[in-house]
mmCIF file of C-alpha atoms in Angstrom:
data_model
loop_
_atom_site.group_PDB
_atom_site.id
_atom_site.type_symbol
_atom_site.label_atom_id
_atom_site.label_comp_id
_atom_site.label_asym_id
_atom_site.label_seq_id
_atom_site.Cartn_x
_atom_site.Cartn_y
_atom_site.Cartn_z
ATOM 1 C CA MET A 1 -24.748 264.667 22.237
ATOM 2 C CA ASN A 2 -28.505 265.142 20.953
ATOM 3 C CA HIS A 3 -30.217 267.442 23.239
ATOM 4 C CA MET A 4 -33.671 267.884 23.333
ATOM 5 C CA ALA A 5 -35.768 270.243 20.217
ATOM 6 C CA ASN A 6 -36.930 273.218 22.101
ATOM 7 C CA LYS A 7 -39.474 274.193 19.225
ATOM 8 C CA ALA A 8 -42.428 275.361 20.196
ATOM 9 C CA ARG A 9 -45.399 274.439 18.541
ATOM 10 C CA ALA A 10 -49.031 276.344 18.290
ATOM 11 C CA VAL A 11 -51.860 275.983 16.815
ATOM 12 C CA ALA A 12 -54.812 278.246 16.736
ATOM 13 C CA ASP A 13 -59.055 277.180 16.714
ATOM 14 C CA LEU A 14 -60.325 280.220 14.769
ATOM 15 C CA THR A 15 -63.419 279.233 14.845
ATOM 16 C CA GLU A 16 -63.622 277.913 19.060
ATOM 17 C CA GLY A 17 -61.359 280.240 19.549
ATOM 18 C CA ILE A 18 -58.885 278.837 21.685
ATOM 19 C CA ILE A 19 -55.254 278.571 21.002
ATOM 20 C CA VAL A 20 -52.790 275.827 22.222
ATOM 21 C CA ALA A 21 -48.699 275.680 22.465
ATOM 22 C CA THR A 22 -46.579 273.758 23.630
ATOM 23 C CA VAL A 23 -42.646 273.183 24.146
ATOM 24 C CA GLU A 24 -40.631 270.232 25.782
ATOM 25 C CA ILE A 25 -37.354 272.212 27.149
ATOM 26 C CA GLU A 26 -34.375 270.727 28.567
ATOM 27 C CA ALA A 27 -34.501 272.739 31.894
ATOM 28 C CA PRO A 28 -36.865 271.822 35.591
ATOM 29 C CA ALA A 29 -40.137 272.822 36.533
ATOM 30 C CA GLU A 30 -39.132 274.832 38.860
ATOM 31 C CA ARG A 31 -36.212 276.943 37.053
ATOM 32 C CA ILE A 32 -39.355 277.499 34.175
ATOM 33 C CA PHE A 33 -41.476 278.327 36.710
ATOM 34 C CA GLU A 34 -39.620 281.179 38.223
ATOM 35 C CA ALA A 35 -38.322 283.127 34.291
ATOM 36 C CA LEU A 36 -42.083 283.157 33.627
ATOM 37 C CA THR A 37 -42.862 284.780 37.361
ATOM 38 C CA THR A 38 -39.508 286.587 38.269
ATOM 39 C CA GLY A 39 -39.789 289.884 37.262
ATOM 40 C CA ASP A 40 -36.013 291.085 37.058
ATOM 41 C CA GLU A 41 -35.928 287.357 34.466
ATOM 42 C CA VAL A 42 -38.597 287.766 32.306
ATOM 43 C CA LEU A 43 -36.348 291.201 31.241
ATOM 44 C CA ARG A 44 -33.698 288.964 30.227
ATOM 45 C CA TRP A 45 -36.213 286.493 27.943
ATOM 46 C CA TRP A 46 -39.658 287.741 26.642
ATOM 47 C CA GLY A 47 -38.667 290.248 23.136
ATOM 48 C CA SER A 48 -36.238 289.656 20.787
ATOM 49 C CA SER A 49 -34.708 293.583 19.181
ATOM 50 C CA ASP A 50 -36.393 292.937 15.737
ATOM 51 C CA THR A 51 -40.329 292.402 16.709
ATOM 52 C CA TYR A 52 -40.322 293.974 21.397
ATOM 53 C CA ARG A 53 -38.987 294.070 24.112
ATOM 54 C CA THR A 54 -40.612 293.868 27.908
ATOM 55 C CA THR A 55 -39.141 296.672 29.680
ATOM 56 C CA GLU A 56 -41.117 295.725 32.522
ATOM 57 C CA TRP A 57 -42.422 293.335 34.439
ATOM 58 C CA THR A 58 -43.882 293.239 37.852
ATOM 59 C CA GLY A 59 -46.500 291.141 39.999
ATOM 60 C CA GLU A 60 -47.543 289.408 43.016
ATOM 61 C CA VAL A 61 -47.322 285.533 42.746
ATOM 62 C CA ARG A 62 -50.441 284.541 43.984
ATOM 63 C CA PRO A 63 -54.549 283.819 43.735
ATOM 64 C CA GLY A 64 -55.583 286.864 43.785
ATOM 65 C CA GLY A 65 -52.328 289.818 43.063
ATOM 66 C CA ARG A 66 -52.372 291.738 39.865
ATOM 67 C CA TRP A 67 -50.011 291.518 36.973
ATOM 68 C CA ARG A 68 -49.015 293.851 34.749
ATOM 69 C CA ALA A 69 -45.979 294.285 31.732
ATOM 70 C CA ASN A 70 -44.996 296.892 30.040
ATOM 71 C CA GLY A 71 -42.955 297.509 26.231
ATOM 72 C CA VAL A 72 -42.053 299.293 23.031
ATOM 73 C CA GLY A 73 -41.917 297.525 20.695
ATOM 74 C CA VAL A 74 -39.664 297.637 17.109
ATOM 75 C CA ASP A 75 -41.298 300.625 15.591
ATOM 76 C CA GLY A 76 -40.788 302.728 18.920
ATOM 77 C CA LYS A 77 -44.429 302.008 20.068
ATOM 78 C CA PRO A 78 -45.220 302.120 24.155
ATOM 79 C CA PHE A 79 -47.454 298.570 24.822
ATOM 80 C CA SER A 80 -48.981 296.914 28.292
ATOM 81 C CA VAL A 81 -50.512 294.112 29.031
ATOM 82 C CA GLY A 82 -51.364 293.126 32.157
ATOM 83 C CA GLY A 83 -54.947 290.864 33.973
ATOM 84 C CA GLU A 84 -54.628 288.592 37.422
ATOM 85 C CA PHE A 85 -53.474 285.094 39.276
ATOM 86 C CA LEU A 86 -55.958 283.066 39.946
ATOM 87 C CA GLU A 87 -54.476 279.981 39.824
ATOM 88 C CA VAL A 88 -51.111 279.476 41.684
ATOM 89 C CA ILE A 89 -48.875 275.810 41.909
ATOM 90 C CA PRO A 90 -45.235 276.996 42.279
ATOM 91 C CA ALA A 91 -43.215 274.701 39.347
ATOM 92 C CA ARG A 92 -47.127 272.863 38.103
ATOM 93 C CA LYS A 93 -49.878 275.457 36.572
ATOM 94 C CA LEU A 94 -50.157 279.279 36.227
ATOM 95 C CA VAL A 95 -52.766 281.133 34.811
ATOM 96 C CA GLN A 96 -53.587 284.038 35.642
ATOM 97 C CA THR A 97 -56.565 286.701 32.633
ATOM 98 C CA TRP A 98 -54.683 287.719 29.828
ATOM 99 C CA ARG A 99 -55.466 292.032 28.609
ATOM 100 C CA PRO A 100 -53.434 293.414 26.720
ATOM 101 C CA ASP A 101 -54.256 297.621 25.371
ATOM 102 C CA TRP A 102 -53.975 296.616 21.486
ATOM 103 C CA ASP A 103 -57.351 295.191 21.722
ATOM 104 C CA GLU A 104 -59.425 297.366 20.557
ATOM 105 C CA ARG A 105 -62.350 294.979 22.041
ATOM 106 C CA ASN A 106 -60.780 295.653 25.237
ATOM 107 C CA THR A 107 -61.820 291.684 26.502
ATOM 108 C CA THR A 108 -59.794 289.272 28.491
ATOM 109 C CA THR A 109 -58.789 286.206 27.927
ATOM 110 C CA THR A 110 -57.318 283.377 29.757
ATOM 111 C CA VAL A 111 -53.644 282.091 29.626
ATOM 112 C CA THR A 112 -53.308 278.171 31.750
ATOM 113 C CA ILE A 113 -49.864 277.238 31.893
ATOM 114 C CA ARG A 114 -49.053 273.519 32.899
ATOM 115 C CA LEU A 115 -45.327 272.347 33.746
ATOM 116 C CA ASP A 116 -44.706 268.645 33.261
ATOM 117 C CA PRO A 117 -41.794 266.469 33.685
ATOM 118 C CA ILE A 118 -40.723 264.720 30.960
ATOM 119 C CA GLU A 119 -37.120 262.859 30.390
ATOM 120 C CA GLY A 120 -34.598 265.111 30.715
ATOM 121 C CA GLY A 121 -37.310 267.962 31.127
ATOM 122 C CA THR A 122 -40.303 269.496 31.121
ATOM 123 C CA ARG A 123 -43.007 269.658 29.190
ATOM 124 C CA LEU A 124 -44.675 273.537 28.986
ATOM 125 C CA THR A 125 -48.333 273.695 28.060
ATOM 126 C CA LEU A 126 -50.452 276.886 27.597
ATOM 127 C CA TRP A 127 -54.914 277.654 26.570
ATOM 128 C CA HIS A 128 -55.342 280.479 25.756
ATOM 129 C CA LYS A 129 -59.341 281.462 25.972
ATOM 130 C CA GLY A 130 -61.367 283.947 24.902
ATOM 131 C CA PHE A 131 -61.339 284.571 21.112
ATOM 132 C CA SER A 132 -64.170 283.203 19.868
ATOM 133 C CA GLY A 133 -65.763 285.601 17.108
ATOM 134 C CA HIS A 134 -62.090 286.824 16.822
ATOM 135 C CA PRO A 135 -60.276 285.115 14.480
ATOM 136 C CA GLU A 136 -58.158 287.752 13.673
ATOM 137 C CA SER A 137 -56.344 288.392 17.151
ATOM 138 C CA CYS A 138 -56.770 284.922 17.999
ATOM 139 C CA GLY A 139 -54.132 283.377 15.025
ATOM 140 C CA GLY A 140 -52.246 286.688 16.213
ATOM 141 C CA HIS A 141 -51.486 285.342 19.581
ATOM 142 C CA GLY A 142 -50.843 282.231 18.417
ATOM 143 C CA ALA A 143 -48.014 282.312 16.428
ATOM 144 C CA GLY A 144 -47.233 285.133 19.412
ATOM 145 C CA TRP A 145 -46.842 282.397 21.708
ATOM 146 C CA GLU A 146 -44.915 280.221 19.297
ATOM 147 C CA ARG A 147 -42.415 282.450 19.470
ATOM 148 C CA VAL A 148 -42.752 284.205 23.166
ATOM 149 C CA LEU A 149 -42.122 280.388 23.928
ATOM 150 C CA GLY A 150 -39.464 279.550 21.676
ATOM 151 C CA TRP A 151 -37.512 282.452 23.995
ATOM 152 C CA LEU A 152 -37.861 280.775 27.065
ATOM 153 C CA ALA A 153 -37.461 277.351 25.616
ATOM 154 C CA GLY A 154 -33.544 279.216 25.065
ATOM 155 C CA HIS A 155 -33.325 280.886 28.671
ATOM 156 C CA VAL A 156 -33.794 278.090 30.570
ATOM 157 C CA THR A 157 -32.271 275.941 28.410
ATOM 158 C CA PRO A 158 -28.306 275.237 29.365
ATOM 159 C CA PRO A 159 -26.377 275.915 26.863
ATOM 160 C CA ALA A 160 -25.006 272.209 25.449
ATOM 161 C CA PRO A 161 -21.282 271.108 26.403
ATOM 162 C CA ALA A 162 -18.105 272.597 24.185
ATOM 163 C CA GLN A 163 -17.611 269.178 22.013
ATOM 164 C CA GLN A 164 -13.720 267.377 20.757
ATOM 165 C CA HIS A 165 -13.850 266.055 17.374
ATOM 166 C CA PHE A 166 -11.377 261.906 18.616
ATOM 167 C CA LEU A 167 -9.781 259.652 16.164
ATOM 168 C CA CYS A 168 -10.133 256.280 17.958
ATOM 169 C CA ARG A 169 -8.571 253.462 16.733
ATOM 170 C CA LEU A 170 -9.398 249.530 17.717
ATOM 171 C CA LEU A 171 -6.225 247.254 17.844
ATOM 172 C CA PRO A 172 -7.242 243.856 17.425
ATOM 173 C CA PRO A 173 -5.921 240.651 19.654
ATOM 174 C CA ARG A 174 -3.477 239.812 16.112
ATOM 175 C CA ALA A 175 -3.090 241.196 13.329
ATOM 176 C CA THR A 176 -4.256 237.606 11.379
ATOM 177 C CA PHE A 177 -7.401 239.221 13.632
ATOM 178 C CA ALA A 178 -10.083 239.724 10.880
ATOM 179 C CA HIS A 179 -8.656 236.372 8.932
ATOM 180 C CA ASP A 180 -9.024 233.946 11.388
ATOM 181 C CA MET A 181 -11.838 235.480 13.894
ATOM 182 C CA ASP A 182 -13.465 232.646 15.419
ATOM 183 C CA ALA A 183 -16.963 232.298 16.285
ATOM 184 C CA ASP A 184 -17.187 233.479 19.812
ATOM 185 C CA GLU A 185 -15.167 236.796 18.583
ATOM 186 C CA ALA A 186 -17.279 237.333 15.627
ATOM 187 C CA GLU A 187 -19.917 237.235 18.402
ATOM 188 C CA VAL A 188 -18.173 240.206 19.481
ATOM 189 C CA MET A 189 -17.124 242.269 16.991
ATOM 190 C CA LYS A 190 -21.582 241.890 15.918
ATOM 191 C CA HIS A 191 -22.630 244.032 19.194
ATOM 192 C CA HIS A 192 -19.145 245.673 19.162
ATOM 193 C CA ALA A 193 -20.642 246.356 15.049
ATOM 194 C CA GLU A 194 -24.415 246.915 17.308
ATOM 195 C CA TYR A 195 -23.116 249.317 19.788
ATOM 196 C CA LEU A 196 -21.394 252.031 17.747
ATOM 197 C CA THR A 197 -24.287 252.466 15.341
ATOM 198 C CA GLY A 198 -26.200 253.197 18.956
ATOM 199 C CA LEU A 199 -23.966 256.234 18.421
ATOM 200 C CA LEU A 200 -23.473 256.918 15.398
ATOM 201 C CA HIS A 201 -28.138 257.551 16.117
ATOM 202 C CA LYS A 202 -26.649 259.507 18.666
ATOM 203 C CA GLY A 203 -25.078 262.030 16.334
ATOM 204 C CA VAL A 204 -21.501 260.932 18.968
ATOM 205 C CA ALA A 205 -19.958 258.781 15.821
ATOM 206 C CA VAL A 206 -19.221 260.555 13.005
ATOM 207 C CA VAL A 207 -17.802 257.383 10.568
ATOM 208 C CA PHE A 208 -16.901 254.182 11.923
ATOM 209 C CA GLY A 209 -15.486 250.890 10.278
ATOM 210 C CA PRO A 210 -12.947 248.751 9.396
ATOM 211 C CA VAL A 211 -9.211 249.614 7.735
ATOM 212 C CA ALA A 212 -7.584 247.079 5.414
ATOM 213 C CA ASP A 213 -3.870 247.649 6.407
ATOM 214 C CA PRO A 214 -1.554 245.823 4.931
ATOM 215 C CA ALA A 215 -0.131 244.834 8.558
ATOM 216 C CA GLY A 216 -3.506 244.033 9.914
ATOM 217 C CA ALA A 217 -7.093 244.987 10.351
ATOM 218 C CA TRP A 218 -8.344 247.545 12.681
ATOM 219 C CA GLY A 219 -11.109 249.370 14.025
ATOM 220 C CA VAL A 220 -11.643 253.421 13.019
ATOM 221 C CA GLY A 221 -14.035 255.821 15.071
ATOM 222 C CA ILE A 222 -14.230 259.370 14.790
ATOM 223 C CA PHE A 223 -16.834 260.868 17.079
ATOM 224 C CA ARG A 224 -18.133 263.373 19.135
ATOM 225 C CA ALA A 225 -17.083 264.060 23.295
ATOM 226 C CA SER A 226 -16.705 266.645 25.883
ATOM 227 C CA GLY A 227 -13.250 265.612 26.629
ATOM 228 C CA GLU A 228 -11.416 263.255 27.116
ATOM 229 C CA ALA A 229 -12.592 261.855 30.038
ATOM 230 C CA GLN A 230 -15.709 260.804 28.124
ATOM 231 C CA MET A 231 -14.128 260.050 25.488
ATOM 232 C CA HIS A 232 -12.272 257.274 26.945
ATOM 233 C CA ALA A 233 -16.008 256.065 29.335
ATOM 234 C CA LEU A 234 -17.161 255.429 25.448
ATOM 235 C CA CYS A 235 -14.381 253.327 24.377
ATOM 236 C CA ASP A 236 -15.096 251.431 27.825
ATOM 237 C CA ALA A 237 -18.760 250.429 26.953
ATOM 238 C CA ASP A 238 -17.546 248.684 24.123
ATOM 239 C CA PRO A 239 -18.348 245.015 23.766
ATOM 240 C CA ALA A 240 -15.247 244.288 22.297
ATOM 241 C CA ILE A 241 -12.933 245.737 25.147
ATOM 242 C CA LEU A 242 -15.606 244.452 28.293
ATOM 243 C CA SER A 243 -15.152 241.355 25.910
ATOM 244 C CA GLY A 244 -11.703 240.939 27.504
ATOM 245 C CA ARG A 245 -10.346 239.083 24.087
ATOM 246 C CA GLY A 246 -7.228 241.895 23.678
ATOM 247 C CA PHE A 247 -8.884 244.472 22.088
ATOM 248 C CA ARG A 248 -7.899 248.058 23.146
ATOM 249 C CA TYR A 249 -8.204 251.488 22.280
ATOM 250 C CA GLU A 250 -6.399 254.368 20.181
ATOM 251 C CA VAL A 251 -7.876 257.872 21.888
ATOM 252 C CA LEU A 252 -5.998 260.747 19.559
ATOM 253 C CA PRO A 253 -7.655 264.691 19.962
ATOM 254 C CA MET A 254 -8.204 266.261 16.196
ATOM 255 C CA LEU A 255 -6.933 269.580 16.849
ATOM 256 C CA ARG A 256 -9.477 270.542 13.888
ATOM 257 C CA ALA A 257 -12.019 269.010 12.496
ATOM 258 C CA VAL A 258 -14.162 269.866 8.933
ATOM 259 C CA TYR A 259 -17.314 268.440 8.147
ATOM 260 C CA ARG A 260 -20.254 267.965 6.279
ATOM 261 C CA ASP A 261 -23.279 265.990 7.428
#
């Protein structure tokens, strides 16, 4: 089954000194807010082996509360960044000042994070303001936020269920069906094809179509599902089965599936 894309994107306006970044995450806003504001959580996702690692995060998550993160770069050099929470609305909005020790300007910028519920998860939008006159720092932070939001999305997104492949045979009510179906049966076949085409677009169906068996044509499809129960539910929802005209499915789990996308 398809999952929500969690590719983070950031745009840095070097003239205005503003960064806007966004990512859609298949997780509730409460879970994302927890990952952003809990020290043990932050240490689990903020960083990577080829960039840097956050080694300590502390914060009093309330307006006026202070926060600080310490870390170490891939070169072994330590760093820190900290600030103050200006606005805190759990699972909805977080505004904080941002002052890193690696910035020679020694100035404070502001990060605003908003969490909006969408179908299937949450849209996170981030604004980082205060880089006017410093385009290099603005661009660097923009690239950094893309990485950070990607790490966050990967951390809180639940793993996709394991997929199995199934070979399914749709057997018609009679061997001569392909040659002597009536108008109503042809309409059923139209809706059947539309249903399987929809599954194809969702990535559930891999391939489907009729088979010219000398003993009588039948339909075949290869599908992805999380298990036999889901596969049978998909077959039961097929308009051919729902028509009550004598169609039936044979569902056979594949021991192994090797294919080329």
